[in-house]
Amino acid sequence: MTWDLAFKLLALFAMIAIGWIATRRGMLGGAEGQRALAGVGFGIFLPALLFRTMAVLDLSSLPVQLLLAFFGPLVLWALAVWCWERRRAAAHDDPQGHPADPAVRTVALTFGNSVQVGLPFAAALFGEAGLQLHLAIVALHALVILSLITLLAEIDLARAAARRGAGAPLGPLLLGIARQSLLHPVVLPVLLGMAWQLAGLRLHPVADNMLQTLGQAGVPLCLILIGASLAQHGLSADPRALIGRSLLKLLVLPALVASLGWFVFGLRGLPLSVLVMAAALPIGSNALLFAQRYRTREGEASAVIVVSTLLFAFSAPLWLLVLAWLS
């Protein structure tokens, strides 16, 4: 790992530290203040980023095979993790558990930090050609993963509500899931941006600059909120569980992507390297926003983000050695 990449990681930890200090000094207004900031991030900054990404995306220029080789395994992984977490929750039958817990943990084990860490990493290691491939992944990353796991969370919430209502009919249950999913601040801007793109419309420069600025504001806010959550909850989860979950994201998921990319999609060289390193990135800060959206597992989400980012300094060179051997 180069010094430039190490400095990028240190900058991330510095912004997390700012959030921790600000919370300790009472500058963020306690738990409700943090939830308000998370609401701004999830309700304004993230929708602006998603809508603009979809509205300006040139679908015809995307490397379809590369994207299938990346998102296919990620979708399968997300569904497998969600099913596993649901089975664990049912087996433990925790009355304090939240219906969205399986989806929140699925985000943490699937969603990588493709921007703050991924962009400088791809640029430094793979040059302009690799960066362009990574940018294609970034363009669809939040759209695909967050939309899918949002749907899974809303399914679990609707099922829990139906059980409390002594078994609501299937029709109203499905309509409720569809309505909550479509009006969700992740899914709705994606659909609107897609409609904008398909209609052949262009964003006015004023609107484009506004949406771009709002989207960029979400990055430092997420890092500040991670530090704030750590100050409030600490490393509340079992350290062994945090390390285990981090290693699933840093080692097992990229191994799945590498295997399918090599054997199923026939990728070699630069495309395979970009694909694997994108899957091997540490957990992204949107995992905390997702947890705060559903008001569950905030402390666990912030802790596993920090732990996975620390461990990435050791797992990244390992994957680079594997890719060098494959090539």
Short mmCIF file of C-alpha atoms in Angstrom, two decimals:
data_model
loop_
_atom_site.label_atom_id
_atom_site.label_comp_id
_atom_site.label_asym_id
_atom_site.label_seq_id
_atom_site.Cartn_x
_atom_site.Cartn_y
_atom_site.Cartn_z
CA MET A 1 0.00 0.00 0.00
CA THR A 2 1.39 3.41 -1.01
CA TRP A 3 1.84 6.35 1.34
CA ASP A 4 -0.84 8.25 -0.56
CA LEU A 5 -3.40 5.52 0.20
CA ALA A 6 -2.26 5.37 3.82
CA PHE A 7 -2.80 9.14 4.13
CA LYS A 8 -6.30 8.74 2.66
CA LEU A 9 -7.16 6.19 5.34
CA LEU A 10 -5.73 8.45 8.05
CA ALA A 11 -7.90 11.31 6.76
CA LEU A 12 -10.98 9.10 7.15
CA PHE A 13 -10.06 8.27 10.74
CA ALA A 14 -9.39 11.97 11.41
CA MET A 15 -12.95 12.88 10.33
CA ILE A 16 -14.33 10.05 12.46
CA ALA A 17 -12.33 11.45 15.38
CA ILE A 18 -13.87 14.88 14.79
CA GLY A 19 -17.34 13.35 15.15
CA TRP A 20 -16.27 11.57 18.35
CA ILE A 21 -14.85 14.77 19.88
CA ALA A 22 -17.85 16.86 18.81
CA THR A 23 -20.19 14.39 20.49
CA ARG A 24 -18.13 14.29 23.69
CA ARG A 25 -18.28 18.08 23.84
CA GLY A 26 -22.06 18.09 23.33
CA MET A 27 -21.92 19.84 19.95
CA LEU A 28 -24.24 17.40 18.12
CA GLY A 29 -27.18 17.52 20.52
CA GLY A 30 -27.08 13.97 21.85
CA ALA A 31 -28.85 10.97 20.35
CA GLU A 32 -31.74 12.98 18.91
CA GLY A 33 -29.34 15.42 17.28
CA GLN A 34 -27.49 12.54 15.66
CA ARG A 35 -30.75 11.05 14.40
CA ALA A 36 -31.67 14.43 12.94
CA LEU A 37 -28.34 14.61 11.11
CA ALA A 38 -28.78 11.03 9.89
CA GLY A 39 -32.25 11.98 8.68
CA VAL A 40 -30.76 14.83 6.66
CA GLY A 41 -28.15 12.50 5.19
CA PHE A 42 -30.62 9.74 4.32
CA GLY A 43 -33.48 12.04 3.35
CA ILE A 44 -31.65 14.77 1.40
CA PHE A 45 -27.98 14.09 0.62
CA LEU A 46 -28.28 10.43 -0.41
CA PRO A 47 -31.43 10.96 -2.58
CA ALA A 48 -29.68 13.86 -4.33
CA LEU A 49 -26.68 11.64 -5.08
CA LEU A 50 -28.83 8.76 -6.33
CA PHE A 51 -31.11 10.90 -8.50
CA ARG A 52 -28.22 12.75 -10.14
CA THR A 53 -26.25 9.53 -10.70
CA MET A 54 -29.18 7.92 -12.46
CA ALA A 55 -30.22 11.04 -14.38
CA VAL A 56 -26.78 11.61 -15.97
CA LEU A 57 -25.75 7.95 -16.34
CA ASP A 58 -25.07 6.86 -19.91
CA LEU A 59 -26.35 3.29 -19.81
CA SER A 60 -24.96 2.45 -23.24
CA SER A 61 -21.36 3.06 -22.10
CA LEU A 62 -21.40 0.70 -19.12
CA PRO A 63 -19.25 -2.48 -19.23
CA VAL A 64 -22.13 -4.94 -18.93
CA GLN A 65 -20.05 -8.11 -18.41
CA LEU A 66 -17.98 -6.50 -15.65
CA LEU A 67 -21.07 -5.22 -13.86
CA LEU A 68 -22.79 -8.59 -14.05
CA ALA A 69 -19.66 -10.26 -12.70
CA PHE A 70 -19.63 -7.83 -9.77
CA PHE A 71 -23.27 -7.33 -8.87
CA GLY A 72 -24.39 -10.90 -9.56
CA PRO A 73 -22.28 -12.34 -6.71
CA LEU A 74 -23.10 -9.36 -4.47
CA VAL A 75 -26.85 -9.88 -4.90
CA LEU A 76 -26.50 -13.61 -4.18
CA TRP A 77 -24.32 -12.82 -1.16
CA ALA A 78 -26.80 -10.24 0.17
CA LEU A 79 -29.72 -12.65 -0.14
CA ALA A 80 -27.73 -15.44 1.55
CA VAL A 81 -26.66 -13.17 4.45
CA TRP A 82 -30.22 -11.88 4.88
CA CYS A 83 -31.65 -15.41 5.01
CA TRP A 84 -28.96 -16.47 7.47
CA GLU A 85 -29.58 -13.47 9.73
CA ARG A 86 -33.33 -14.07 9.65
CA ARG A 87 -32.82 -17.70 10.67
CA ARG A 88 -30.51 -16.62 13.51
CA ALA A 89 -33.06 -14.06 14.69
CA ALA A 90 -35.85 -16.64 14.59
CA ALA A 91 -33.73 -19.20 16.45
CA HIS A 92 -32.84 -16.76 19.22
CA ASP A 93 -36.39 -15.32 19.34
CA ASP A 94 -35.12 -12.11 20.95
CA PRO A 95 -38.12 -9.98 22.02
CA GLN A 96 -35.87 -6.90 21.89
CA GLY A 97 -34.85 -7.62 18.29
CA HIS A 98 -35.89 -5.25 15.53
CA PRO A 99 -37.52 -6.61 12.35
CA ALA A 100 -34.96 -4.72 10.23
CA ASP A 101 -31.94 -6.23 12.03
CA PRO A 102 -31.24 -8.83 9.29
CA ALA A 103 -31.30 -6.17 6.56
CA VAL A 104 -29.12 -3.77 8.58
CA ARG A 105 -26.49 -6.47 9.10
CA THR A 106 -26.74 -7.44 5.44
CA VAL A 107 -25.83 -3.89 4.38
CA ALA A 108 -22.76 -3.99 6.60
CA LEU A 109 -21.58 -7.28 5.08
CA THR A 110 -22.24 -6.23 1.48
CA PHE A 111 -21.82 -2.49 0.96
CA GLY A 112 -18.20 -1.42 0.44
CA ASN A 113 -16.59 2.00 0.76
CA SER A 114 -16.31 2.43 -2.99
CA VAL A 115 -15.87 6.22 -2.91
CA GLN A 116 -13.74 7.45 0.03
CA VAL A 117 -11.40 4.44 -0.11
CA GLY A 118 -12.21 2.83 -3.46
CA LEU A 119 -11.62 5.79 -5.78
CA PRO A 120 -8.10 6.74 -4.63
CA PHE A 121 -7.22 3.06 -4.33
CA ALA A 122 -8.29 2.27 -7.90
CA ALA A 123 -6.57 5.39 -9.28
CA ALA A 124 -3.28 4.66 -7.51
CA LEU A 125 -3.14 0.96 -8.34
CA PHE A 126 -4.76 0.64 -11.76
CA GLY A 127 -4.36 4.04 -13.42
CA GLU A 128 -6.90 5.75 -15.65
CA ALA A 129 -8.14 2.55 -17.30
CA GLY A 130 -8.80 0.86 -13.95
CA LEU A 131 -10.37 3.98 -12.50
CA GLN A 132 -12.90 4.10 -15.33
CA LEU A 133 -13.93 0.51 -14.62
CA HIS A 134 -14.21 1.26 -10.92
CA LEU A 135 -16.34 4.33 -11.65
CA ALA A 136 -18.79 2.12 -13.56
CA ILE A 137 -19.17 0.03 -10.39
CA VAL A 138 -19.57 3.15 -8.24
CA ALA A 139 -22.31 4.45 -10.54
CA LEU A 140 -24.54 1.48 -9.76
CA HIS A 141 -23.27 0.44 -6.33
CA ALA A 142 -25.77 2.27 -4.11
CA LEU A 143 -28.54 1.94 -6.68
CA VAL A 144 -28.39 -1.86 -6.75
CA ILE A 145 -27.36 -2.81 -3.22
CA LEU A 146 -29.29 -0.25 -1.18
CA SER A 147 -32.43 -0.68 -3.29
CA LEU A 148 -32.34 -4.47 -2.88
CA ILE A 149 -31.72 -4.42 0.87
CA THR A 150 -34.30 -1.66 1.37
CA LEU A 151 -36.87 -4.00 -0.18
CA LEU A 152 -35.75 -6.81 2.16
CA ALA A 153 -36.05 -4.51 5.19
CA GLU A 154 -39.53 -3.39 4.19
CA ILE A 155 -40.60 -7.02 3.70
CA ASP A 156 -39.49 -7.85 7.24
CA LEU A 157 -41.19 -4.75 8.67
CA ALA A 158 -44.44 -5.56 6.85
CA ARG A 159 -44.35 -9.18 8.04
CA ALA A 160 -43.78 -8.04 11.63
CA ALA A 161 -46.67 -5.58 11.37
CA ALA A 162 -48.89 -8.31 9.93
CA ARG A 163 -48.07 -10.62 12.85
CA ARG A 164 -48.93 -7.89 15.33
CA GLY A 165 -52.19 -7.35 13.45
CA ALA A 166 -53.12 -11.02 13.85
CA GLY A 167 -52.50 -11.96 10.24
CA ALA A 168 -53.37 -9.28 7.71
CA PRO A 169 -54.59 -10.51 4.30
CA LEU A 170 -51.91 -11.13 1.67
CA GLY A 171 -53.18 -8.42 -0.71
CA PRO A 172 -52.92 -5.46 1.71
CA LEU A 173 -49.60 -6.83 2.96
CA LEU A 174 -48.09 -6.84 -0.56
CA LEU A 175 -49.52 -3.40 -1.31
CA GLY A 176 -48.00 -2.06 1.90
CA ILE A 177 -44.58 -3.47 1.01
CA ALA A 178 -44.78 -1.99 -2.49
CA ARG A 179 -45.87 1.42 -1.24
CA GLN A 180 -43.19 1.66 1.47
CA SER A 181 -40.51 0.47 -0.95
CA LEU A 182 -41.47 2.87 -3.76
CA LEU A 183 -41.67 5.88 -1.43
CA HIS A 184 -38.38 5.02 0.29
CA PRO A 185 -35.66 7.74 0.04
CA VAL A 186 -33.37 5.23 -1.69
CA VAL A 187 -35.73 3.70 -4.23
CA LEU A 188 -37.80 6.74 -5.22
CA PRO A 189 -34.89 8.95 -6.40
CA VAL A 190 -33.50 6.00 -8.37
CA LEU A 191 -36.79 5.52 -10.19
CA LEU A 192 -37.21 9.25 -10.80
CA GLY A 193 -33.65 9.53 -12.10
CA MET A 194 -34.20 6.56 -14.38
CA ALA A 195 -37.40 8.12 -15.72
CA TRP A 196 -35.52 11.39 -16.29
CA GLN A 197 -32.77 9.55 -18.21
CA LEU A 198 -35.18 7.50 -20.32
CA ALA A 199 -37.17 10.61 -21.19
CA GLY A 200 -34.02 12.09 -22.74
CA LEU A 201 -34.04 15.10 -20.41
CA ARG A 202 -30.95 16.94 -19.24
CA LEU A 203 -30.32 18.58 -15.91
CA HIS A 204 -30.05 22.36 -15.92
CA PRO A 205 -26.55 23.44 -14.78
CA VAL A 206 -28.01 25.03 -11.66
CA ALA A 207 -29.88 21.86 -10.71
CA ASP A 208 -26.87 19.71 -11.60
CA ASN A 209 -24.51 21.75 -9.41
CA MET A 210 -26.99 21.77 -6.55
CA LEU A 211 -27.51 18.00 -6.64
CA GLN A 212 -23.77 17.35 -6.97
CA THR A 213 -23.00 19.56 -3.96
CA LEU A 214 -25.71 17.91 -1.87
CA GLY A 215 -24.43 14.46 -2.81
CA GLN A 216 -20.85 15.34 -1.89
CA ALA A 217 -21.97 16.68 1.49
CA GLY A 218 -23.10 13.21 2.49
CA VAL A 219 -19.53 11.84 2.59
CA PRO A 220 -18.13 13.95 5.48
CA LEU A 221 -21.48 13.78 7.28
CA CYS A 222 -21.38 9.98 7.31
CA LEU A 223 -17.86 9.98 8.74
CA ILE A 224 -18.80 12.50 11.43
CA LEU A 225 -21.80 10.34 12.36
CA ILE A 226 -19.60 7.25 12.66
CA GLY A 227 -17.48 9.07 15.24
CA ALA A 228 -20.60 10.34 16.98
CA SER A 229 -22.05 6.84 17.17
CA LEU A 230 -18.78 5.48 18.58
CA ALA A 231 -18.80 8.19 21.25
CA GLN A 232 -22.37 7.30 22.18
CA HIS A 233 -22.24 3.50 22.00
CA GLY A 234 -18.53 2.64 22.08
CA LEU A 235 -17.40 -0.72 20.72
CA SER A 236 -20.52 -2.21 22.27
CA ALA A 237 -20.51 -5.38 20.21
CA ASP A 238 -18.32 -8.40 20.94
CA PRO A 239 -14.84 -7.61 19.50
CA ARG A 240 -14.58 -11.16 18.13
CA ALA A 241 -17.91 -10.73 16.36
CA LEU A 242 -16.76 -7.40 14.91
CA ILE A 243 -13.56 -8.96 13.58
CA GLY A 244 -15.46 -11.96 12.24
CA ARG A 245 -17.96 -9.81 10.37
CA SER A 246 -15.18 -7.62 9.02
CA LEU A 247 -13.29 -10.65 7.71
CA LEU A 248 -16.42 -11.93 5.99
CA LYS A 249 -16.57 -8.65 4.08
CA LEU A 250 -12.82 -8.33 3.47
CA LEU A 251 -11.97 -11.94 2.62
CA VAL A 252 -14.97 -14.18 1.93
CA LEU A 253 -17.00 -11.81 -0.29
CA PRO A 254 -14.06 -10.91 -2.59
CA ALA A 255 -13.16 -14.62 -2.79
CA LEU A 256 -16.69 -15.30 -4.06
CA VAL A 257 -16.44 -12.46 -6.58
CA ALA A 258 -12.99 -13.62 -7.72
CA SER A 259 -14.14 -17.23 -8.16
CA LEU A 260 -17.22 -16.36 -10.21
CA GLY A 261 -15.34 -13.69 -12.17
CA TRP A 262 -12.63 -16.18 -13.11
CA PHE A 263 -14.61 -19.39 -13.71
CA VAL A 264 -18.05 -18.13 -14.80
CA PHE A 265 -17.40 -14.81 -16.55
CA GLY A 266 -13.87 -15.57 -17.79
CA LEU A 267 -12.37 -12.30 -16.57
CA ARG A 268 -8.59 -11.89 -16.46
CA GLY A 269 -6.05 -9.14 -15.91
CA LEU A 270 -7.17 -5.59 -15.16
CA PRO A 271 -10.98 -6.18 -15.15
CA LEU A 272 -10.64 -9.05 -12.67
CA SER A 273 -8.29 -7.02 -10.45
CA VAL A 274 -10.63 -4.03 -10.35
CA LEU A 275 -13.57 -6.30 -9.64
CA VAL A 276 -11.92 -8.15 -6.75
CA MET A 277 -10.47 -5.05 -5.09
CA ALA A 278 -13.87 -3.33 -5.29
CA ALA A 279 -15.40 -6.31 -3.46
CA ALA A 280 -12.53 -6.31 -0.94
CA LEU A 281 -13.10 -2.71 0.21
CA PRO A 282 -13.98 -2.06 3.86
CA ILE A 283 -17.57 -1.50 4.92
CA GLY A 284 -19.01 1.78 3.66
CA SER A 285 -20.42 4.53 5.85
CA ASN A 286 -23.89 4.13 4.33
CA ALA A 287 -24.24 1.07 6.58
CA LEU A 288 -24.56 3.44 9.54
CA LEU A 289 -27.08 5.68 7.75
CA PHE A 290 -29.13 2.58 6.96
CA ALA A 291 -29.03 1.47 10.61
CA GLN A 292 -30.03 4.93 11.81
CA ARG A 293 -32.85 5.03 9.28
CA TYR A 294 -34.41 1.98 10.97
CA ARG A 295 -33.19 2.90 14.48
CA THR A 296 -31.43 -0.36 15.19
CA ARG A 297 -27.84 -1.62 15.50
CA GLU A 298 -26.31 1.88 15.18
CA GLY A 299 -23.47 1.13 17.58
CA GLU A 300 -22.68 -2.18 15.91
CA ALA A 301 -22.72 -0.59 12.45
CA SER A 302 -20.33 2.22 13.38
CA ALA A 303 -17.96 -0.17 15.18
CA VAL A 304 -17.75 -2.69 12.34
CA ILE A 305 -17.09 0.12 9.83
CA VAL A 306 -14.09 1.28 11.84
CA VAL A 307 -12.77 -2.25 12.47
CA SER A 308 -13.09 -3.28 8.82
CA THR A 309 -11.29 -0.10 7.70
CA LEU A 310 -8.42 -0.85 10.10
CA LEU A 311 -8.17 -4.46 8.92
CA PHE A 312 -8.27 -3.36 5.27
CA ALA A 313 -4.69 -2.13 5.67
CA PHE A 314 -3.70 -5.81 6.08
CA SER A 315 -6.21 -7.54 3.79
CA ALA A 316 -5.60 -5.29 0.76
CA PRO A 317 -1.93 -6.31 0.28
CA LEU A 318 -3.01 -9.95 0.63
CA TRP A 319 -5.49 -9.61 -2.24
CA LEU A 320 -2.94 -7.78 -4.36
CA LEU A 321 -0.57 -10.74 -3.90
CA VAL A 322 -3.34 -13.16 -4.93
CA LEU A 323 -4.15 -11.09 -8.03
CA ALA A 324 -0.48 -10.87 -8.98
CA TRP A 325 -0.27 -14.67 -8.73
CA LEU A 326 -3.40 -15.11 -10.87
CA SER A 327 -2.05 -12.82 -13.57
#
